[in-house]
Coordinates of C-alpha atoms in Angstrom, one line a residue:
M1 CA -20.5 -64.9 -129.5
L2 CA -20.6 -68.6 -130.3
R3 CA -23.9 -68.2 -132.1
F4 CA -22.7 -65.3 -134.1
F5 CA -19.7 -67.7 -135.6
R6 CA -22.0 -70.5 -136.0
T7 CA -24.4 -68.1 -138.1
L8 CA -21.5 -66.9 -140.2
L9 CA -20.1 -70.5 -140.8
F10 CA -23.7 -71.1 -142.0
L11 CA -23.9 -68.0 -144.5
F12 CA -20.3 -69.3 -145.7
S13 CA -21.7 -72.8 -146.3
L14 CA -25.0 -71.6 -147.8
I15 CA -23.3 -69.1 -150.0
S16 CA -21.4 -72.2 -151.6
I17 CA -24.6 -74.0 -152.3
Q18 CA -25.3 -74.3 -156.1
S19 CA -28.2 -76.5 -156.3
K20 CA -31.8 -76.9 -154.8
A21 CA -30.7 -80.5 -153.6
Q22 CA -27.6 -79.1 -151.8
L23 CA -30.0 -76.6 -149.9
V24 CA -32.3 -79.4 -148.7
D25 CA -29.7 -81.5 -147.6
Y26 CA -28.1 -78.6 -145.9
W27 CA -31.2 -77.8 -144.0
H28 CA -31.6 -81.5 -143.0
R29 CA -28.1 -81.9 -141.6
N30 CA -28.4 -78.6 -139.5
E31 CA -32.0 -79.0 -138.5
A32 CA -31.2 -78.8 -134.8
Q33 CA -29.9 -75.2 -135.2
P34 CA -31.8 -72.0 -135.3
R35 CA -31.1 -70.7 -139.0
M36 CA -34.0 -68.4 -139.6
D37 CA -31.9 -65.4 -139.4
S38 CA -29.3 -66.7 -141.6
L39 CA -32.1 -68.0 -144.1
L40 CA -33.7 -64.5 -143.9
G41 CA -30.4 -62.7 -144.6
I42 CA -29.4 -64.7 -147.7
F43 CA -33.1 -64.5 -149.3
Q44 CA -33.3 -61.0 -148.6
N45 CA -29.8 -60.3 -150.3
K46 CA -31.1 -62.3 -153.4
I47 CA -34.2 -60.4 -153.4
L48 CA -32.5 -56.9 -153.2
Y49 CA -29.5 -57.5 -155.4
V50 CA -29.6 -60.5 -157.4
D51 CA -32.9 -62.3 -158.5
S52 CA -35.8 -61.9 -156.5
A53 CA -37.8 -64.4 -158.7
E54 CA -35.1 -67.1 -157.9
A55 CA -35.0 -66.3 -154.2
L56 CA -38.8 -66.9 -153.8
A57 CA -38.8 -70.0 -156.0
E58 CA -36.1 -71.5 -153.7
I59 CA -37.7 -70.9 -150.7
R60 CA -41.0 -72.3 -151.9
Y61 CA -39.0 -75.5 -153.0
L62 CA -37.5 -75.5 -149.5
E63 CA -41.1 -75.2 -147.9
K64 CA -42.3 -78.1 -150.2
V65 CA -39.5 -80.7 -149.8
T66 CA -38.6 -80.4 -146.1
K67 CA -40.3 -81.0 -143.0
P68 CA -43.4 -78.6 -142.5
S69 CA -42.5 -75.7 -140.4
L70 CA -44.4 -72.5 -139.4
E71 CA -41.4 -70.6 -139.4
L72 CA -40.5 -71.6 -142.6
H73 CA -43.8 -71.1 -144.1
Y74 CA -44.2 -67.5 -143.0
L75 CA -40.5 -66.9 -144.3
A76 CA -41.9 -67.7 -147.6
K77 CA -44.8 -65.4 -147.1
F78 CA -42.6 -62.6 -146.2
M79 CA -40.4 -63.2 -149.2
E80 CA -43.5 -63.3 -151.3
G81 CA -44.5 -60.0 -150.0
C82 CA -41.1 -58.5 -150.5
Y83 CA -40.9 -59.9 -153.9
Y84 CA -44.1 -57.8 -154.9
G85 CA -43.4 -54.8 -152.7
G86 CA -39.7 -54.3 -153.4
G87 CA -37.9 -52.5 -156.0
L88 CA -38.5 -49.0 -157.6
Q89 CA -42.1 -49.7 -158.3
P90 CA -43.3 -51.5 -155.5
N91 CA -46.8 -53.3 -156.0
I92 CA -48.3 -52.1 -152.7
P93 CA -52.1 -53.6 -153.3
K94 CA -50.7 -56.9 -153.9
S95 CA -47.9 -57.1 -151.4
L96 CA -49.7 -55.4 -148.4
P97 CA -52.5 -58.0 -148.1
I98 CA -49.9 -60.9 -147.9
F99 CA -48.2 -59.2 -144.9
L100 CA -51.6 -58.4 -143.0
K101 CA -52.8 -62.1 -143.8
A102 CA -49.7 -63.5 -142.3
V103 CA -50.3 -61.0 -139.1
R104 CA -53.6 -62.4 -138.9
D105 CA -52.7 -66.1 -139.3
I106 CA -49.6 -65.9 -136.7
K107 CA -51.5 -64.0 -134.0
P108 CA -53.4 -67.0 -132.6
Y109 CA -50.2 -69.0 -132.1
S110 CA -48.9 -66.0 -129.6
N111 CA -49.5 -68.7 -126.5
K112 CA -46.7 -70.8 -128.1
W113 CA -44.5 -68.5 -130.0
T114 CA -41.0 -69.7 -130.5
P115 CA -38.5 -66.7 -130.9
E116 CA -38.3 -67.4 -134.7
L117 CA -42.1 -67.4 -135.1
A118 CA -42.2 -64.4 -133.0
S119 CA -39.6 -62.6 -135.3
M120 CA -41.8 -63.7 -138.5
Y121 CA -44.7 -62.1 -136.9
V122 CA -42.8 -58.8 -136.2
F123 CA -41.3 -58.8 -139.7
H124 CA -44.7 -59.1 -141.3
L125 CA -45.6 -56.2 -139.0
Q126 CA -43.0 -54.0 -139.8
A127 CA -43.5 -54.6 -143.5
A128 CA -47.1 -54.0 -143.5
A129 CA -46.4 -50.6 -141.4
S130 CA -43.7 -49.6 -144.2
H131 CA -46.4 -50.4 -146.9
Y132 CA -48.8 -48.4 -144.8
F133 CA -46.4 -45.3 -144.5
M134 CA -45.6 -45.5 -148.4
Q135 CA -49.3 -45.9 -149.6
E136 CA -50.7 -42.6 -148.9
K137 CA -51.1 -39.6 -146.4
G138 CA -53.0 -40.1 -143.5
M139 CA -51.8 -43.6 -142.8
E140 CA -49.3 -42.6 -140.3
P141 CA -51.2 -43.5 -137.4
Q142 CA -51.9 -47.2 -138.3
A143 CA -48.2 -47.6 -139.6
Q144 CA -47.1 -46.0 -136.0
Q145 CA -49.4 -48.6 -134.1
L146 CA -47.8 -51.5 -136.0
Y147 CA -44.1 -50.4 -135.2
I148 CA -45.2 -49.8 -131.4
E149 CA -46.7 -53.4 -131.5
S150 CA -43.4 -54.8 -132.9
D151 CA -41.3 -53.1 -130.2
S152 CA -43.6 -54.5 -127.3
I153 CA -43.3 -58.0 -128.7
Y154 CA -39.7 -57.9 -129.0
K155 CA -39.5 -56.2 -125.5
K156 CA -41.6 -59.1 -124.2
I157 CA -39.5 -62.0 -125.6
G158 CA -36.2 -60.0 -125.0
Y159 CA -34.2 -58.3 -127.6
D160 CA -31.4 -60.5 -126.5
N161 CA -33.2 -63.7 -127.4
A162 CA -34.9 -62.6 -130.6
F163 CA -33.1 -62.7 -134.1
G164 CA -33.2 -59.5 -136.3
S165 CA -33.1 -57.2 -133.3
F166 CA -30.7 -54.8 -135.2
Q167 CA -32.9 -54.5 -138.1
V168 CA -36.2 -54.2 -136.0
L169 CA -34.9 -51.3 -134.3
V170 CA -33.4 -49.6 -137.5
N171 CA -36.7 -49.9 -139.1
I172 CA -38.4 -48.5 -135.9
G173 CA -35.7 -45.7 -135.9
D174 CA -36.2 -45.1 -139.8
F175 CA -40.1 -44.7 -139.1
Y176 CA -39.7 -41.7 -136.6
L177 CA -37.1 -40.3 -138.8
R178 CA -39.5 -39.8 -141.5
M179 CA -42.1 -38.7 -139.2
K180 CA -39.5 -36.0 -138.2
E181 CA -39.3 -37.0 -134.5
Y182 CA -35.7 -37.2 -134.5
P183 CA -35.0 -37.4 -130.7
V184 CA -37.1 -40.6 -130.7
A185 CA -35.6 -41.9 -133.9
L186 CA -32.0 -41.3 -132.3
D187 CA -33.1 -43.4 -129.2
Y188 CA -34.2 -46.3 -131.2
L189 CA -31.1 -46.3 -133.4
Q190 CA -28.8 -46.1 -130.3
R191 CA -30.7 -49.0 -128.9
A192 CA -29.9 -50.8 -132.3
A193 CA -26.0 -50.3 -132.0
K194 CA -26.1 -53.1 -129.3
Y195 CA -27.0 -55.7 -131.7
M196 CA -25.2 -54.4 -134.7
D197 CA -22.6 -57.1 -134.4
K198 CA -25.1 -59.8 -134.5
D199 CA -26.1 -58.7 -138.0
P200 CA -23.9 -59.8 -140.9
W201 CA -25.5 -57.8 -143.5
N202 CA -24.0 -54.6 -144.5
W203 CA -27.1 -53.2 -146.1
Y204 CA -28.8 -52.7 -142.7
K205 CA -25.6 -51.1 -141.2
I206 CA -25.3 -48.6 -144.1
N207 CA -28.9 -47.6 -143.6
Y208 CA -28.2 -47.5 -139.8
Y209 CA -25.3 -45.1 -140.0
N210 CA -27.3 -43.0 -142.8
D211 CA -30.2 -42.7 -140.4
V212 CA -27.9 -41.6 -137.4
G213 CA -26.5 -39.0 -139.6
L214 CA -29.6 -37.6 -140.7
C215 CA -31.2 -37.4 -137.1
L216 CA -27.9 -35.6 -136.2
S217 CA -28.1 -33.4 -139.0
R218 CA -31.8 -32.4 -138.2
L219 CA -30.7 -31.8 -134.5
Q220 CA -28.0 -29.2 -135.9
K221 CA -25.0 -31.8 -134.6
H222 CA -23.3 -31.4 -138.2
E223 CA -19.8 -32.6 -137.1
D224 CA -21.3 -35.7 -135.6
A225 CA -23.5 -36.2 -138.6
I226 CA -20.5 -36.2 -140.8
H227 CA -18.7 -38.9 -138.7
A228 CA -21.8 -41.1 -138.8
F229 CA -21.8 -40.9 -142.9
E230 CA -18.1 -41.3 -142.9
K231 CA -18.6 -44.8 -141.4
I232 CA -20.9 -46.0 -144.3
E233 CA -17.8 -45.8 -146.9
P234 CA -15.8 -48.9 -145.7
L235 CA -19.2 -50.9 -145.7
I236 CA -19.7 -50.2 -149.3
V237 CA -17.7 -53.5 -150.6
R238 CA -19.7 -54.8 -153.4
P239 CA -20.5 -53.2 -156.5
R240 CA -24.1 -53.6 -156.3
D241 CA -23.6 -51.3 -153.1
S242 CA -22.6 -48.4 -155.1
V243 CA -25.8 -46.7 -155.1
W244 CA -24.9 -45.5 -151.6
V245 CA -21.7 -43.8 -152.6
G246 CA -24.0 -41.1 -154.3
L247 CA -26.1 -40.9 -151.4
L248 CA -23.4 -40.8 -148.9
N249 CA -21.3 -38.0 -150.6
G250 CA -24.5 -36.0 -150.9
N251 CA -25.3 -36.0 -147.4
I252 CA -21.7 -35.2 -146.4
G253 CA -21.6 -32.4 -149.2
E254 CA -24.7 -30.9 -147.6
E255 CA -23.3 -30.9 -144.0
Y256 CA -20.0 -29.3 -145.4
Y257 CA -22.3 -26.8 -147.1
T258 CA -23.9 -25.8 -143.9
L259 CA -20.6 -25.7 -141.8
G260 CA -19.3 -23.3 -144.6
R261 CA -16.8 -25.8 -145.8
L262 CA -17.7 -25.1 -149.4
E263 CA -14.7 -26.6 -151.4
E264 CA -15.0 -30.0 -149.8
A265 CA -18.8 -29.5 -150.1
E266 CA -18.3 -29.2 -153.9
K267 CA -16.2 -32.3 -154.2
C268 CA -18.7 -34.6 -152.6
L269 CA -21.8 -32.9 -154.3
L270 CA -20.0 -33.7 -157.8
I271 CA -19.7 -37.2 -156.9
D272 CA -23.5 -37.2 -155.6
Y273 CA -24.4 -35.3 -159.0
Q274 CA -22.6 -38.0 -161.2
Y275 CA -24.2 -41.0 -159.3
S276 CA -27.4 -39.4 -159.5
I277 CA -27.3 -39.3 -163.2
R278 CA -25.8 -42.9 -163.5
Y279 CA -28.9 -44.3 -161.5
K280 CA -31.2 -42.0 -163.5
E281 CA -32.1 -40.0 -160.5
I282 CA -32.6 -36.6 -162.5
C283 CA -34.5 -34.5 -160.0
S284 CA -31.9 -35.4 -157.4
A285 CA -29.1 -34.5 -159.8
V286 CA -30.8 -31.0 -160.5
N287 CA -31.3 -30.2 -156.8
T288 CA -27.5 -31.1 -156.2
L289 CA -26.8 -28.7 -159.3
R290 CA -28.6 -26.0 -157.8
T291 CA -26.4 -26.3 -154.5
L292 CA -23.3 -26.4 -156.6
V293 CA -24.4 -23.2 -158.2
E294 CA -24.7 -21.6 -154.8
I295 CA -21.2 -22.8 -153.9
S296 CA -19.7 -21.4 -157.1
K297 CA -21.5 -18.2 -156.4
K298 CA -19.9 -17.8 -152.8
L299 CA -16.6 -18.6 -154.3
H300 CA -16.9 -16.2 -157.2
R301 CA -16.2 -18.9 -159.8
L302 CA -18.3 -17.4 -162.4
D303 CA -17.3 -20.2 -165.0
K304 CA -18.2 -23.1 -162.7
E305 CA -21.5 -21.4 -161.8
K306 CA -22.3 -20.9 -165.6
K307 CA -21.4 -24.8 -166.2
Y308 CA -23.4 -26.0 -163.4
L309 CA -26.4 -23.8 -164.4
D310 CA -26.1 -25.1 -168.0
W311 CA -26.2 -28.7 -166.6
G312 CA -29.2 -27.7 -164.5
L313 CA -31.2 -26.3 -167.2
Y314 CA -30.5 -29.3 -169.4
W315 CA -31.4 -31.8 -167.0
S316 CA -34.5 -29.7 -165.9
K317 CA -36.2 -30.5 -169.2
S318 CA -36.3 -34.3 -167.9
C319 CA -37.2 -33.3 -164.5
N320 CA -41.0 -32.9 -163.7
N321 CA -40.1 -31.0 -160.6
R322 CA -41.2 -27.1 -161.7
E323 CA -40.1 -25.7 -158.1
Y324 CA -36.6 -26.9 -158.9
L325 CA -36.7 -25.2 -162.4
Y326 CA -38.0 -22.0 -160.8
K327 CA -35.2 -21.8 -158.6
L328 CA -32.6 -22.7 -161.2
L329 CA -34.0 -19.9 -163.3
Q330 CA -33.7 -17.5 -160.5
Q331 CA -30.3 -18.2 -160.0
H332 CA -29.6 -18.0 -163.8
S333 CA -31.4 -14.5 -163.7
A334 CA -28.9 -13.3 -160.9
Y335 CA -25.9 -14.9 -162.8
L336 CA -27.0 -12.9 -166.0
Y337 CA -27.1 -9.7 -164.0
E338 CA -24.1 -10.4 -162.4
I339 CA -22.3 -10.4 -165.6
K340 CA -24.3 -7.6 -166.6
D341 CA -26.4 -8.9 -169.1
Y342 CA -29.6 -7.2 -167.9
K343 CA -31.7 -7.5 -170.9
K344 CA -31.3 -11.4 -170.9
A345 CA -31.5 -11.4 -167.1
L346 CA -34.7 -9.6 -167.2
E347 CA -36.4 -12.0 -169.6
V348 CA -35.4 -15.0 -167.6
R349 CA -36.9 -13.2 -164.5
I350 CA -40.1 -12.9 -166.2
V351 CA -40.3 -16.4 -167.2
A352 CA -39.4 -17.4 -163.5
D353 CA -41.9 -15.1 -162.1
S354 CA -44.5 -16.4 -164.8
L355 CA -43.4 -19.9 -163.5
A356 CA -43.7 -18.7 -159.9
D357 CA -47.3 -17.4 -160.7
S358 CA -48.1 -21.0 -162.0
L359 CA -46.8 -22.4 -159.1
S360 CA -48.6 -20.0 -156.8
L361 CA -51.6 -20.9 -158.6
A362 CA -51.0 -24.6 -158.7
A363 CA -50.2 -24.3 -154.7
Q364 CA -53.5 -22.5 -154.3
R365 CA -55.4 -25.2 -156.5
R366 CA -53.7 -27.7 -154.4
N367 CA -54.4 -26.2 -151.3
I368 CA -57.9 -25.8 -152.2
G369 CA -58.0 -29.4 -153.3
E370 CA -56.3 -30.8 -150.0
K371 CA -58.9 -28.5 -147.9
A372 CA -61.7 -29.8 -150.0
Q373 CA -60.5 -33.5 -149.4
A374 CA -59.8 -32.5 -145.8
Y375 CA -63.4 -31.2 -145.5
E376 CA -64.5 -34.4 -147.2
E377 CA -62.8 -36.6 -144.7
K378 CA -63.9 -34.6 -141.8
Q379 CA -67.6 -35.2 -143.3
K380 CA -67.0 -38.7 -143.6
E381 CA -65.6 -39.0 -140.3
A382 CA -68.4 -37.0 -139.0
A383 CA -70.8 -39.3 -140.7
L384 CA -69.0 -42.4 -139.5
K385 CA -69.0 -40.9 -135.9
I386 CA -72.8 -40.4 -136.4
L387 CA -73.2 -43.9 -137.5
E388 CA -71.1 -45.2 -134.7
Q389 CA -73.1 -43.3 -132.2
E390 CA -76.2 -44.8 -133.8
K391 CA -74.9 -48.1 -133.3
E392 CA -73.6 -47.7 -129.7
Y393 CA -77.1 -46.1 -129.1
A394 CA -78.7 -48.9 -130.7
T395 CA -76.5 -51.4 -128.8
L396 CA -77.1 -49.5 -125.6
Q397 CA -80.8 -49.5 -126.1
R398 CA -80.9 -53.5 -127.1
N399 CA -78.8 -54.0 -124.0
F400 CA -81.0 -51.8 -121.8
L401 CA -84.3 -54.0 -123.2
L402 CA -82.5 -57.3 -122.6
F403 CA -81.3 -56.2 -119.4
A404 CA -84.7 -54.8 -118.3
M405 CA -86.2 -58.2 -119.7
L406 CA -83.7 -60.2 -117.7
A407 CA -84.5 -58.1 -114.7
I408 CA -88.2 -58.6 -114.9
L409 CA -87.8 -62.1 -115.4
V410 CA -85.6 -62.5 -112.5
L411 CA -87.9 -60.5 -110.5
A412 CA -90.8 -62.5 -111.9
V413 CA -89.0 -65.8 -110.7
F414 CA -88.2 -64.2 -107.4
V415 CA -91.8 -63.1 -106.7
F416 CA -93.1 -66.5 -108.1
R417 CA -90.6 -68.4 -105.7
T418 CA -91.7 -66.0 -102.9
M419 CA -95.3 -66.8 -103.4
R420 CA -94.9 -70.3 -103.7
L421 CA -92.9 -70.2 -100.5
N422 CA -95.3 -68.2 -98.7
A423 CA -98.1 -70.4 -100.0
Q424 CA -96.3 -73.4 -99.2
R425 CA -95.7 -71.8 -95.5
Q426 CA -99.4 -70.8 -95.6
Q427 CA -100.6 -74.1 -96.4
G428 CA -98.2 -75.6 -93.8
L429 CA -99.4 -73.6 -91.2
L430 CA -103.0 -74.2 -92.1
A431 CA -102.4 -77.8 -92.2
L432 CA -100.7 -77.5 -88.8
Q433 CA -103.7 -75.6 -87.5
Q434 CA -106.0 -77.9 -89.1
S435 CA -104.0 -80.7 -87.4
Q436 CA -104.2 -79.1 -84.2
L437 CA -107.7 -78.6 -84.5
E438 CA -108.7 -82.0 -85.4
H439 CA -106.5 -83.1 -82.4
E440 CA -108.3 -81.0 -79.9
R441 CA -111.5 -81.9 -81.6
Q442 CA -110.6 -85.6 -81.2
E443 CA -109.5 -84.8 -77.4
A444 CA -113.0 -83.0 -77.2
L445 CA -114.9 -86.0 -78.3
L446 CA -113.0 -88.3 -76.1
E447 CA -114.0 -85.8 -73.0
L448 CA -117.6 -85.8 -74.1
H449 CA -117.6 -89.4 -74.6
S450 CA -115.9 -89.9 -71.3
F451 CA -118.4 -87.7 -69.7
R452 CA -121.3 -89.5 -71.1
Q453 CA -119.7 -93.1 -70.0
N454 CA -119.4 -91.6 -66.5
I455 CA -123.4 -90.6 -66.5
N456 CA -124.1 -94.3 -67.7
Q457 CA -121.9 -95.6 -65.2
K458 CA -123.5 -93.6 -62.6
N459 CA -127.1 -94.6 -63.5
K460 CA -125.9 -98.3 -63.6
L461 CA -124.7 -97.9 -60.0
I462 CA -127.7 -96.1 -58.8
K463 CA -130.0 -98.9 -60.5
H464 CA -127.8 -101.4 -58.6
F465 CA -128.0 -99.6 -55.3
Q466 CA -131.6 -99.0 -55.7
Q467 CA -132.0 -102.8 -56.1
E468 CA -130.0 -103.4 -53.1
L469 CA -131.9 -101.1 -50.9
L470 CA -135.0 -102.7 -52.3
S471 CA -134.0 -106.0 -50.9
L472 CA -133.1 -104.6 -47.4
K473 CA -136.1 -102.5 -47.1
S474 CA -138.4 -102.8 -44.0
I475 CA -140.9 -100.8 -42.5
Q476 CA -138.9 -99.5 -39.7
Q477 CA -136.1 -98.3 -42.4
Q478 CA -138.6 -96.4 -44.6
E479 CA -137.5 -92.8 -43.9
D480 CA -133.7 -93.8 -44.0
Y481 CA -134.5 -95.7 -47.3
D482 CA -136.0 -92.7 -48.9
A483 CA -133.4 -90.4 -47.8
A484 CA -130.9 -92.8 -49.3
L485 CA -132.5 -93.2 -52.6
Q486 CA -132.6 -89.4 -53.0
Q487 CA -129.0 -89.1 -52.5
L488 CA -128.2 -91.6 -55.1
E489 CA -130.5 -89.8 -57.6
E490 CA -128.6 -86.5 -57.3
P491 CA -125.6 -86.4 -59.2
S492 CA -122.5 -85.0 -57.3
F493 CA -120.3 -84.0 -60.4
V494 CA -122.8 -81.3 -62.0
T495 CA -121.1 -78.3 -60.8
Q496 CA -120.4 -75.0 -62.6
Q497 CA -116.9 -75.8 -63.3
D498 CA -117.7 -79.1 -64.8
W499 CA -120.2 -77.4 -67.1
V500 CA -117.5 -74.9 -68.3
L501 CA -115.0 -77.6 -69.0
F502 CA -118.0 -79.6 -70.7
S503 CA -118.9 -76.5 -72.9
K504 CA -115.3 -75.9 -74.0
A505 CA -115.1 -79.5 -75.1
F506 CA -118.4 -79.3 -77.0
E507 CA -117.5 -76.2 -78.4
K508 CA -114.5 -77.7 -80.2
V509 CA -116.4 -80.4 -81.5
H510 CA -119.5 -78.2 -82.7
P511 CA -117.9 -74.5 -83.2
S512 CA -120.5 -71.5 -83.1
F513 CA -123.5 -73.7 -81.9
L514 CA -123.7 -71.8 -78.7
Q515 CA -123.3 -68.5 -80.4
N516 CA -125.6 -69.1 -83.1
L517 CA -128.2 -70.5 -80.8
Q518 CA -127.8 -67.1 -78.6
K519 CA -128.1 -64.9 -81.6
K520 CA -131.3 -66.7 -83.0
Y521 CA -133.0 -67.3 -79.7
P522 CA -131.7 -64.8 -77.1
Q523 CA -134.5 -65.9 -74.7
V524 CA -133.3 -69.0 -74.1
T525 CA -131.9 -69.4 -70.3
P526 CA -128.4 -71.2 -69.5
A527 CA -130.5 -74.1 -68.1
E528 CA -132.4 -74.3 -71.5
T529 CA -129.2 -74.0 -73.3
R530 CA -127.8 -77.1 -71.5
L531 CA -130.9 -79.0 -72.3
L532 CA -130.5 -78.3 -76.2
V533 CA -126.7 -79.1 -76.0
L534 CA -127.2 -82.5 -74.5
T535 CA -130.2 -83.1 -77.1
K536 CA -127.7 -81.9 -79.7
L537 CA -125.4 -84.8 -78.5
Q538 CA -128.2 -87.0 -78.9
Y539 CA -128.5 -88.0 -75.1
S540 CA -131.5 -89.9 -73.9
G541 CA -134.0 -88.3 -71.4
K542 CA -132.5 -90.5 -68.6
E543 CA -129.0 -89.4 -69.3
I544 CA -130.2 -85.6 -69.5
A545 CA -131.7 -86.0 -66.2
S546 CA -128.6 -87.6 -64.7
A547 CA -126.2 -84.9 -66.3
L548 CA -128.6 -82.1 -65.1
G549 CA -129.2 -83.5 -61.5
V550 CA -132.9 -83.4 -62.2
S551 CA -135.6 -86.1 -62.6
L552 CA -137.0 -87.4 -65.8
D553 CA -140.1 -85.8 -65.2
A554 CA -138.2 -82.6 -64.7
V555 CA -136.7 -83.0 -68.2
H556 CA -140.0 -83.5 -69.9
K557 CA -141.5 -80.4 -68.3
S558 CA -138.6 -78.4 -69.3
R559 CA -139.1 -79.4 -73.0
Y560 CA -142.6 -78.5 -72.7
R561 CA -141.8 -75.1 -71.5
L562 CA -139.0 -74.5 -74.1
R563 CA -141.5 -75.5 -77.0
K564 CA -144.1 -73.1 -75.5
K565 CA -141.4 -70.4 -75.4
L566 CA -140.3 -70.8 -78.9
D567 CA -143.6 -71.6 -80.2
L568 CA -142.7 -74.9 -81.4
P569 CA -145.1 -77.8 -81.9
E570 CA -145.5 -80.4 -79.3
E571 CA -144.2 -83.2 -81.5
D572 CA -141.2 -81.1 -82.1
N573 CA -137.9 -82.7 -80.6
F574 CA -136.1 -79.4 -81.3
T575 CA -134.5 -81.0 -84.5
N576 CA -134.7 -77.7 -86.9
L577 CA -133.7 -75.4 -84.0
I578 CA -130.4 -77.6 -83.5
E579 CA -129.7 -77.8 -87.4
E580 CA -130.3 -73.9 -87.4
A581 CA -127.7 -73.5 -84.5
S582 CA -125.3 -76.1 -85.9
G583 CA -125.3 -73.9 -89.4
L584 CA -126.8 -76.7 -91.5
V585 CA -129.5 -74.5 -92.7
Q586 CA -129.5 -70.7 -93.1
I587 CA -130.2 -68.7 -90.0

């Protein structure tokens, strides 16, 4: 309530402002208070009733000389759109782009809207919606979408917090009234009633009561409609509001006529007729006269019936509505028939029928034109739908290809990484195996080396003991000497188990040697194999004898027999045979 009185105080102060300097000074002095609703009202008032060019010039001047403000800037844009789109001949092609551009420009600020800026956005939305509705048929869905968006925004910020809530709801109700959705329209108008006291401008209150009355009338609540229309009269306090006098009496007169209160209807409709003529609404005046003719006919007042017919026929010459003229001619023919002027009644009836035929033909042409237009629109819609489907298909195809390429790329990367990991794992295992083999080979080499050192050590010991025995030799001890010497020369470590361990170590150092030897020379015996193995290790004859536990002479004999068996020359030291078994030459 306090804000309402502040607003009224501001309005009275603003009305008293006579110069642009005073306007700017008042703006700065009251900068801390929200004034958008007051400014909007005062400038709307100037645009509607006084001088729209002056209002637009003042707000542009105020925008230029005061602190920059988004709210004030878009208020100026709203007034500019109203300047071009208002009046009896609105320039919609020029005003509609202004509202739509403002909507696009304000929307990015939605995260930091003030109530004033949000209200500016909604006002531009509703102005654009109204222009869509006025522009041409078929634009109703676009207009409805904008009205729904404006309602959702005010619900979000709260109708109680926003300014102009009454006007916004009245505009939405007015739209649904024109769309003939009367219960929906009445619901919005009843919601608007809550905020009526916050709006100081009678123009929207008049529009509100008029819309409520029309909704109630369409819903067959004629007494309630009359009560709504009657609330308009106290609000018409200025001469420039007198246009509503005719509209008000016309609406009330129609309700009285519907209820059968003919004399009261006649009084109201006569006032409506007079104001229609004053404001040059000739077709509206002709339509009102038609109703007055019907009232006079029902009241059996032939003089008034003739007077209203004469007025209607006179003004119909200036009205391009041929349907009104046809109905007037029908009424005139009925009147002439009633006063028994049958000849003239027939003539007027013939003229009316010919006009009806032309109207029917025109209606048929119009119907054909509308069907042709509807067909063309359907064709265009079908073509657009096909084009959209082709675009969607192309988009889906492109997305599928991109997805397929991406999937292939991901799969290739996955396979590459898997192969690389497997290769690294295989390399790691191979390296580990090689390391283990190398370790085993080194251990086998150590074992072979140790085996050879043991043989050499044994030979040294044998030689040492032989020398000791020679120094102690006597004739009496000859037999004991020979037996001891024979025991020393027999190695005690060459057993089958020793040979198995030795051969395992040898296989680790020289893999496949024994297998190749057996494959190439299957006739070689195990004893001969041992001889060749020790020869491969480059053992001397004495080392071989010690390892095998035989004499050196036995070693030479074994070599001789092996050469003969394998058909080798006497000077051959088994070099080629060993190389073949080692895989150094092709077997």
